[in-house]
Short mmCIF file of C-alpha atoms in Angstrom, two decimals:
data_model
loop_
_atom_site.label_atom_id
_atom_site.label_comp_id
_atom_site.label_asym_id
_atom_site.label_seq_id
_atom_site.Cartn_x
_atom_site.Cartn_y
_atom_site.Cartn_z
CA MET A 632 16.72 -15.03 -38.86
CA THR A 633 14.75 -15.33 -41.88
CA PRO A 634 11.71 -13.02 -42.86
CA LYS A 635 9.44 -15.32 -41.91
CA HIS A 636 10.30 -15.95 -38.40
CA PHE A 637 10.90 -12.10 -38.13
CA ALA A 638 7.31 -11.94 -39.00
CA THR A 639 5.81 -14.37 -36.84
CA LEU A 640 8.26 -12.97 -33.64
CA ALA A 641 6.94 -9.29 -34.68
CA LEU A 642 3.11 -10.63 -34.68
CA THR A 643 3.63 -12.52 -31.59
CA ALA A 644 5.03 -9.06 -29.69
CA ALA A 645 2.56 -6.84 -31.57
CA ALA A 646 -0.21 -9.33 -29.77
CA SER A 647 1.31 -9.78 -26.59
CA LEU A 648 1.73 -6.12 -26.42
CA THR A 649 -2.20 -5.59 -27.18
CA ALA A 650 -3.37 -8.12 -24.61
CA ALA A 651 -1.42 -6.49 -22.01
CA LEU A 652 -2.84 -3.28 -22.78
CA VAL A 653 -6.54 -4.74 -22.85
CA ILE A 654 -5.56 -6.53 -19.44
CA TYR A 655 -4.24 -3.08 -18.02
CA SER A 656 -6.83 -0.94 -18.94
CA SER A 657 -9.81 -3.32 -17.97
CA SER A 658 -8.42 -3.91 -14.26
CA GLN A 659 -7.72 0.07 -13.52
CA ARG A 660 -10.30 2.29 -12.40
CA TRP A 661 -10.33 5.45 -14.03
CA SER A 662 -12.37 8.59 -12.92
CA PRO A 663 -12.61 11.99 -14.09
CA ALA A 664 -10.73 14.74 -12.15
CA THR A 665 -10.55 17.79 -13.31
CA ALA A 666 -7.15 20.14 -12.18
CA GLY A 667 -7.39 21.78 -9.15
CA ASP A 668 -9.61 19.76 -7.42
CA PRO A 669 -8.62 18.75 -3.94
CA LEU A 670 -7.20 15.26 -3.23
CA PHE A 671 -8.79 14.84 -0.23
CA ALA A 672 -12.07 16.59 -0.21
CA ASP A 673 -12.83 16.36 3.93
CA LEU A 674 -9.58 17.76 4.67
CA ALA A 675 -10.08 21.47 4.52
CA ARG A 676 -13.30 20.95 7.07
CA ASN A 677 -10.83 18.82 9.32
CA ALA A 678 -7.43 20.85 9.07
CA ALA A 679 -7.18 21.69 12.82
CA SER A 680 -7.28 18.15 13.92
CA VAL A 681 -4.23 16.79 11.33
CA GLU A 682 -1.24 16.08 13.72
CA SER A 683 1.20 14.70 11.09
CA ILE A 684 2.06 15.43 7.59
CA SER A 685 3.95 12.50 5.42
CA VAL A 686 5.21 12.72 2.29
CA SER A 687 7.53 9.86 0.36
CA GLN A 688 9.18 9.29 -2.58
CA GLY A 689 11.00 5.95 -3.19
CA ASP A 690 13.37 6.24 0.27
CA ASN A 691 12.90 10.32 0.61
CA LYS A 692 10.62 11.03 3.40
CA LEU A 693 9.21 14.19 4.92
CA THR A 694 7.59 14.13 7.90
CA ILE A 695 6.21 17.12 9.45
CA GLU A 696 4.32 17.10 13.19
CA LYS A 697 2.10 19.48 15.08
CA SER A 698 3.89 20.63 18.38
CA GLY A 699 1.37 23.15 19.87
CA GLU A 700 1.33 25.89 17.62
CA ARG A 701 4.21 24.81 15.47
CA TRP A 702 5.15 22.24 12.87
CA LEU A 703 8.35 20.44 12.76
CA VAL A 704 9.92 18.62 10.60
CA LYS A 705 10.88 15.09 11.88
CA GLU A 706 13.29 14.32 9.40
CA LYS A 707 15.90 17.53 10.40
CA GLY A 708 15.81 16.71 14.09
CA GLY A 709 12.84 19.23 15.01
CA PHE A 710 13.18 21.98 12.64
CA PRO A 711 10.32 24.61 12.40
CA ALA A 712 8.37 24.35 9.40
CA SER A 713 7.21 27.26 8.00
CA THR A 714 3.26 27.49 9.37
CA ASP A 715 2.37 29.48 6.19
CA LYS A 716 3.23 26.50 4.04
CA VAL A 717 1.92 23.74 5.81
CA ARG A 718 -1.42 25.64 6.07
CA ALA A 719 -1.61 26.32 2.57
CA LEU A 720 -0.89 22.66 2.11
CA LEU A 721 -3.52 21.47 4.22
#
């Protein structure tokens, strides 16, 4: 590869990267948030009406369901979850 071809390839790659960043930035709606702000602002007021909590990451999933006054982990065969920790999560 000659230096001229390398320079052309490098400039093309830089232009492609710049275009990709501009397109990505223009399509994202960034909103300012501060650490500690609640993710769901109305959840604290409506915590008593929550029947289940589901969290997933890739193929891993965790579902906590309310049964009466108890919280049970669905994927663990109904193993009781710590009520205090569920309240803290909500």
